[in-house]
Amino acid sequence: MKHIAWNTEDLSSGDHRHLWHPFTQQQAWCAQEPLVIVSGKGAILTDSRGLDYLDGNSSIWTNIHGHAHPRIVEAVARQIATLDHTSFLGTTHPSAIELAARLVRLLPGTPLPRVFFSDNGSTAIESALKMVIQFWQLQGAPQRCRLASFSGAYHGDTAGASSLGGIGSFFDRFASIHFPSERFSSLEELESFHQPESLAAIVLEPLIQGSAGMRLWPAGMLNALRTFCDRNGTLLILDEVMTGFGRTGTMFACQREQVIPDILCLAKGLTGGVLPLAATLVTERIYNAFLGTPEEQKTFYYGHSYTANPPACAAALASLDLFEEETTLETLQPKITFLTKALQSLQTLPAVADIRQCGFIAGIEVHDPLTRAPFPWHDLTGARICKAARKHGLLTRPILDTIVLMPPLCVTTDQIAHMVEALRESIQEVSEK
Ligand SMILES: *Cc1c(COP(=O)(O)O)cnc(C)c1O
């Protein structure tokens, strides 16, 4: 393939002049040349200097089948040429209709038969929160207006979603614009809450909390939470924005404990990680509560200009096709085993404090090899390890001192081995000098 010659210096100064990156201290960012990614193919990303990197965090937890998969590229191109966009307020279109039907069938028995589309993980949650508040009002129980979530939770950055966030450094300063919510550190703490009848809904990242540092819930937690919700009449919202679409080894994490939520929020991997799209799936009970004449004022007033964007729907449909055609989930199982074994080989490194894995999601936590205490957080050791890993052909991002390894599901075992070796070298380089 012919490579376009990029001028990295120009791109760098252009970025520094006008851009503001998410979750980024711009002062440090502008002090060094950024990594400019110019193309992607399969599990590999290429920078403006022609260097290749394995995409170790699936481009922030989104990519599923690899970059520029011809099946998805073709589906999106065909859709844009036919219908690029139409409003979902007042019209509908074939790709959204088909996608909704296929999404609801991913859970056997279609327990969540209604799909509300939006644009990203935050809005998948945001719309779910507004739905449950309105739902209880329509049910004649407006006192059920409090939302609950867990310490360490991350459900997005819009004000509603961030009200539920349990990561202080991200969310505390916005407390004055957050709405009332309860935060629990464990299921036990939730079970001893004195006002369960005030809870409209509980929101959880099932099996594993991502932004908390790939923190695993105890086995059975999800089931016990479902039981708590049933006993107290509280709705259960599962945030599968990270865990959805095979990431944990099954299509959805909730299937691992055979738990069906009242609302399921999907985004990141929904389009195969190609275009922004989110879906909030709900029970018929919730949906039915919103039916009525205009005068009854039961309409759900929520929506975005790009709701159910046709190319995004087409990408999602092609991604679901690929799950079948490439038997993605079946071929994933031996790769999960391979990843487990490969990660075990890191356990002997003195700087490795803990390795947490849930299916194809892993977090490798490092600490000071001499004192076995955490590194001072402002040393940014995790970030320095990830920077060093680039030289070994691995691109990923840490959460503090937990290095995330979450490859696209299409990755080969050779590529997994390469990623883990890159991590070994960079952990040693940074922590042992
Ligand atoms: C990424 C993420 C979100 C937010 O999704 P965005 O598309 O970034 O708004 C919400 N919940 C979880 C569990 C996530 O990992």
XYZ file of C-alpha atoms and ligand atoms in Angstrom:
448
model
C 0.000 0.000 0.000
C 1.303 3.438 -0.865
C 1.981 5.569 2.173
C 1.125 9.216 2.204
C 4.083 11.225 3.477
C 2.843 13.098 6.527
C 4.661 16.055 7.964
C 4.694 15.185 11.649
C 6.117 18.549 12.756
C 3.309 20.442 11.006
C 0.676 18.119 12.396
C 2.143 18.510 15.862
C 2.173 22.288 15.816
C -1.313 22.293 14.291
C -2.592 20.125 17.121
C -0.893 22.241 19.750
C -2.264 25.443 18.310
C -5.988 24.640 18.237
C -6.898 21.385 19.946
C -8.030 20.511 23.437
C -7.922 16.786 24.183
C -10.229 14.876 26.558
C -8.957 13.843 29.996
C -5.664 15.554 29.142
C -3.478 18.101 30.938
C -2.806 20.293 27.933
C 0.275 21.918 29.484
C 2.107 18.589 29.440
C 0.536 17.580 26.146
C 1.780 20.705 24.353
C 5.296 20.195 25.701
C 5.881 17.171 23.522
C 5.197 15.899 20.038
C 1.908 13.991 19.924
C 1.525 10.539 18.477
C -0.374 11.112 15.237
C -2.269 8.031 14.106
C -2.888 8.122 10.375
C -4.243 4.689 9.511
C -5.458 1.427 10.946
C -5.856 -2.111 9.671
C -6.937 -5.061 11.771
C -5.374 -4.804 15.228
C -2.646 -2.448 13.979
C -2.479 1.341 13.989
C 0.135 3.279 12.034
C 1.557 6.704 12.930
C 2.615 9.642 10.798
C 6.222 8.418 10.784
C 5.192 5.018 9.436
C 5.596 3.084 12.698
C 3.104 0.325 13.552
C 1.482 -0.330 16.934
C -0.757 -3.098 18.184
C -3.972 -1.505 19.413
C -3.706 -2.706 23.015
C -6.822 -0.980 24.345
C -9.033 -1.303 21.267
C -8.828 2.468 20.730
C -10.278 3.272 24.137
C -12.318 0.067 24.483
C -14.297 0.407 21.247
C -12.823 -1.697 18.439
C -14.085 -5.269 17.993
C -13.300 -6.775 14.578
C -10.212 -4.718 13.740
C -9.762 -1.380 12.021
C -11.031 -0.845 8.478
C -12.688 -4.253 8.252
C -13.828 -4.403 4.611
C -17.250 -5.720 5.616
C -17.935 -2.677 7.809
C -16.257 -0.195 5.455
C -18.447 -1.407 2.595
C -21.648 -1.343 4.656
C -21.004 2.207 5.845
C -20.047 3.419 2.353
C -23.160 1.857 0.854
C -25.357 3.404 3.555
C -23.898 6.901 3.209
C -24.335 6.796 -0.560
C -27.978 5.732 -0.115
C -29.088 7.687 2.930
C -26.549 9.636 4.972
C -28.832 10.956 7.652
C -32.484 11.529 8.380
C -34.180 12.749 11.500
C -35.428 10.088 13.868
C -37.904 12.638 15.200
C -40.800 12.085 12.846
C -39.290 9.562 10.420
C -37.654 6.169 10.612
C -35.323 4.185 8.344
C -34.609 0.555 7.391
C -31.190 0.190 9.065
C -32.455 1.331 12.465
C -35.489 -0.942 12.172
C -33.331 -3.952 11.356
C -30.717 -3.108 13.974
C -33.303 -2.809 16.762
C -34.773 -6.194 15.830
C -31.344 -7.801 15.834
C -30.187 -6.178 19.064
C -33.189 -7.305 21.071
C -32.749 -10.883 19.814
C -29.212 -11.053 21.224
C -30.783 -11.851 24.597
C -32.739 -15.136 24.396
C -36.490 -14.672 24.839
C -36.142 -10.930 24.024
C -36.700 -9.718 27.604
C -35.705 -6.150 26.573
C -37.711 -5.640 23.393
C -37.499 -1.820 23.063
C -34.511 0.108 21.770
C -33.875 3.815 22.339
C -30.925 5.052 20.271
C -28.504 7.831 21.172
C -24.885 8.713 20.422
C -22.466 7.500 23.085
C -22.145 5.733 26.415
C -22.912 8.836 28.443
C -26.161 9.481 26.600
C -27.137 5.805 26.766
C -26.983 6.256 30.557
C -28.394 9.795 30.550
C -31.503 8.676 28.661
C -31.896 5.649 30.955
C -31.811 7.908 34.027
C -34.426 10.270 32.660
C -36.533 7.264 31.652
C -36.574 5.783 35.145
C -37.377 9.130 36.805
C -40.292 9.679 34.415
C -41.311 6.013 34.685
C -41.888 6.249 38.444
C -43.762 9.534 38.055
C -46.037 7.890 35.504
C -46.500 4.951 37.859
C -47.730 7.345 40.541
C -44.621 6.860 42.666
C -42.686 10.139 42.262
C -41.035 9.602 45.656
C -38.918 6.949 43.942
C -36.547 9.553 42.629
C -33.124 8.661 43.960
C -30.512 6.919 41.882
C -27.886 4.609 43.242
C -24.486 3.551 42.001
C -21.229 2.194 43.376
C -17.902 3.629 44.472
C -15.433 3.540 41.614
C -18.259 3.637 39.072
C -17.867 5.377 35.747
C -20.975 5.949 33.681
C -19.952 8.882 31.496
C -19.327 12.615 31.658
C -22.623 14.354 30.917
C -24.034 15.896 34.099
C -26.599 13.171 34.733
C -24.239 10.296 34.064
C -21.478 11.940 36.079
C -23.875 12.309 39.032
C -23.452 8.565 39.386
C -19.694 8.607 39.003
C -17.757 7.189 41.898
C -14.307 8.451 40.937
C -13.704 11.552 43.041
C -10.995 13.184 40.952
C -13.264 13.184 37.888
C -16.542 14.181 39.444
C -16.295 15.804 42.899
C -15.864 19.347 41.646
C -19.182 19.156 39.810
C -21.124 18.047 42.896
C -23.129 21.289 42.937
C -24.695 20.517 39.560
C -25.218 16.814 40.214
C -28.615 15.428 41.075
C -29.347 13.453 44.238
C -27.850 10.004 44.181
C -26.573 7.413 46.599
C -23.184 5.798 46.355
C -22.497 2.391 47.856
C -19.154 0.704 48.250
C -20.536 -2.821 48.225
C -23.668 -4.873 47.902
C -23.698 -5.318 51.699
C -23.740 -1.568 52.188
C -26.607 -1.249 49.714
C -28.546 -4.007 51.492
C -28.334 -2.087 54.762
C -29.606 1.165 53.169
C -32.546 2.420 55.221
C -34.660 3.831 52.376
C -34.670 1.288 49.543
C -38.194 2.384 48.604
C -36.792 5.780 47.539
C -34.528 4.218 44.926
C -35.710 4.652 41.341
C -32.887 2.556 39.959
C -29.469 1.128 40.646
C -26.773 1.412 38.007
C -23.889 -1.036 37.754
C -21.030 -1.977 35.457
C -21.534 -5.760 35.559
C -18.643 -8.132 36.436
C -15.954 -5.483 36.130
C -15.609 -1.754 36.765
C -13.521 -0.291 33.950
C -12.375 3.194 34.884
C -11.952 2.149 38.532
C -8.891 0.263 37.282
C -10.401 -2.977 35.937
C -11.810 -3.914 39.323
C -13.654 -7.235 39.448
C -16.906 -7.734 41.356
C -17.150 -10.881 43.485
C -18.789 -13.826 41.691
C -22.541 -13.834 42.254
C -22.692 -10.092 42.897
C -24.854 -9.421 39.855
C -27.353 -12.100 40.812
C -27.566 -10.826 44.364
C -28.117 -7.290 43.089
C -30.962 -8.489 40.864
C -32.530 -10.155 43.906
C -32.167 -6.939 45.930
C -33.853 -4.938 43.154
C -36.716 -7.415 42.835
C -37.291 -7.474 46.575
C -37.387 -3.676 46.783
C -39.107 -2.869 43.497
C -36.060 -0.934 42.270
C -35.095 -0.956 38.596
C -31.734 -2.395 37.596
C -29.751 -0.536 34.931
C -26.707 -2.375 33.614
C -24.022 -0.277 31.985
C -22.469 -2.607 29.419
C -20.862 0.228 27.495
C -17.446 -1.373 28.061
C -18.406 -5.021 28.637
C -20.867 -5.425 25.756
C -20.189 -7.159 22.446
C -18.012 -10.026 23.521
C -15.486 -8.209 25.656
C -15.962 -10.532 28.647
C -16.271 -13.691 26.543
C -20.063 -13.716 26.132
C -22.028 -11.234 24.036
C -23.025 -9.383 27.214
C -21.508 -9.617 30.686
C -24.950 -10.094 32.284
C -25.225 -13.436 30.493
C -22.366 -14.758 32.601
C -24.662 -14.686 35.649
C -27.889 -15.128 33.705
C -29.199 -11.806 34.956
C -31.572 -9.680 32.919
C -31.649 -5.988 33.841
C -34.641 -3.681 33.374
C -32.449 -1.435 31.234
C -29.292 -2.309 29.314
C -26.982 0.463 28.082
C -24.747 -0.220 25.089
C -22.313 1.937 23.136
C -18.544 1.589 22.525
C -18.425 -1.776 20.677
C -21.932 -1.490 19.209
C -20.697 -0.355 15.778
C -17.609 -2.545 15.976
C -15.906 0.579 17.295
C -16.221 2.413 14.005
C -18.855 5.117 14.490
C -20.525 6.691 17.525
C -23.842 5.057 18.389
C -25.540 3.949 21.586
C -28.607 1.943 22.474
C -30.683 1.830 25.633
C -32.716 -1.381 25.726
C -35.745 -1.518 28.032
C -38.505 -3.871 29.132
C -41.983 -3.664 27.666
C -43.212 -2.718 31.157
C -41.150 0.475 31.151
C -42.048 1.277 27.557
C -45.769 0.738 28.151
C -45.820 3.213 31.024
C -45.058 6.000 28.524
C -48.085 5.257 26.271
C -51.063 7.596 26.311
C -52.809 10.437 24.530
C -50.907 13.712 24.027
C -52.945 15.337 26.823
C -51.792 12.697 29.258
C -48.276 14.133 28.870
C -46.501 10.812 29.037
C -44.194 11.412 26.072
C -40.469 10.925 26.677
C -38.985 14.292 25.705
C -35.449 13.273 24.995
C -33.412 12.963 21.815
C -30.404 14.056 19.824
C -30.025 15.350 16.247
C -28.043 12.282 15.214
C -30.205 9.683 16.947
C -30.038 6.402 14.968
C -27.636 7.874 12.420
C -27.952 5.526 9.402
C -24.223 4.895 8.684
C -23.698 4.136 12.382
C -26.619 1.685 12.271
C -25.177 0.110 9.119
C -21.807 -0.320 10.860
C -23.551 -1.976 13.821
C -25.437 -4.341 11.500
C -22.224 -5.301 9.712
C -20.546 -5.844 13.069
C -23.341 -8.212 14.142
C -22.989 -10.013 10.787
C -19.284 -10.440 11.500
C -19.990 -11.975 14.913
C -21.830 -14.716 12.981
C -19.682 -14.980 9.848
C -16.373 -15.002 11.698
C -17.780 -16.925 14.695
C -16.146 -14.213 16.779
C -17.245 -15.458 20.198
C -16.218 -19.061 19.532
C -12.774 -18.172 18.214
C -12.348 -15.797 21.137
C -12.426 -18.524 23.803
C -8.970 -20.030 23.122
C -7.572 -16.501 22.815
C -8.877 -15.699 26.303
C -7.081 -18.785 27.636
C -3.939 -17.754 25.771
C -4.141 -14.246 27.252
C -4.516 -15.679 30.771
C -1.400 -17.815 30.348
C 0.601 -14.996 28.790
C -0.351 -12.636 31.620
C 0.626 -15.219 34.234
C 4.169 -14.960 32.931
C 4.199 -11.305 34.073
C 3.294 -12.260 37.629
C 6.939 -12.968 38.470
C 8.004 -9.380 37.718
C 8.674 -7.698 41.067
C 6.907 -4.526 39.881
C 3.681 -6.363 39.097
C 1.331 -6.034 42.064
C -1.806 -7.599 40.632
C -3.241 -8.904 37.385
C -6.991 -8.740 36.946
C -8.748 -10.309 33.985
C -12.349 -10.717 32.913
C -12.568 -12.443 29.548
C -10.674 -10.286 27.073
C -10.297 -7.353 29.461
C -7.176 -7.183 31.594
C -5.563 -4.753 33.996
C -1.953 -5.118 35.123
C -1.280 -3.114 38.281
C 2.277 -2.123 39.091
C 3.882 -1.027 42.341
C 7.351 -0.141 43.597
C 9.361 -3.377 43.294
C 11.509 -2.513 46.327
C 8.932 -1.336 48.856
C 5.941 -3.116 47.325
C 3.987 0.064 48.003
C 2.138 2.005 45.314
C 4.254 4.458 43.330
C 3.444 8.111 44.134
C 0.525 8.753 41.759
C 2.057 11.965 40.401
C 5.079 10.022 39.143
C 2.697 8.818 36.422
C 4.451 5.462 36.341
C 1.606 3.795 34.452
C 1.734 6.480 31.791
C 5.517 6.156 31.520
C 5.208 2.389 31.072
C 2.678 2.872 28.296
C 4.938 5.439 26.642
C 7.840 2.977 26.807
C 5.599 0.245 25.373
C 5.230 2.260 22.170
C 8.865 1.598 21.373
C 7.999 -2.097 21.521
C 5.043 -1.675 19.200
C 2.209 -1.586 21.735
C -0.253 1.262 22.133
C -2.351 1.406 25.282
C -3.333 3.721 28.150
C -3.164 3.197 31.884
C -5.641 3.973 34.616
C -3.182 5.425 37.141
C -0.797 2.510 37.688
C -3.002 -0.147 36.123
C -2.049 -0.869 32.524
C -5.052 -1.782 30.424
C -4.785 -4.639 27.972
C -7.999 -5.039 26.006
C -7.194 -5.971 22.408
C -9.721 -6.026 19.582
C -11.413 -9.451 19.514
C -9.843 -10.092 16.087
C -6.300 -10.098 17.499
C -4.169 -13.225 16.858
C -2.389 -15.213 19.557
C 0.954 -14.091 18.060
C -0.148 -10.503 18.480
C -1.235 -11.175 22.080
C 2.189 -12.683 22.806
C 3.835 -9.608 21.258
C 1.702 -7.273 23.405
C 2.551 -9.086 26.621
C 6.269 -9.128 25.770
C 6.114 -5.400 25.026
C 4.557 -4.894 28.446
C 7.193 -7.015 30.151
C 10.025 -4.990 28.625
C 8.448 -1.627 29.323
C 7.493 -2.493 32.922
C 11.076 -3.558 33.553
C 12.553 -0.510 31.829
C 10.470 1.955 33.808
C 10.166 0.309 37.213
C 13.551 -1.238 37.737
C 15.877 1.583 36.936
C -16.837 4.626 28.266
C -17.902 4.334 29.236
C -19.019 5.160 29.367
C -19.158 6.453 28.619
O -19.207 6.249 27.252
P -18.837 7.452 26.238
O -19.149 6.912 24.896
O -17.376 7.726 26.452
O -19.683 8.620 26.614
C -20.014 4.782 30.239
N -19.910 3.647 30.945
C -18.858 2.822 30.851
C -18.840 1.562 31.635
C -17.812 3.132 29.998
O -16.747 2.333 29.931
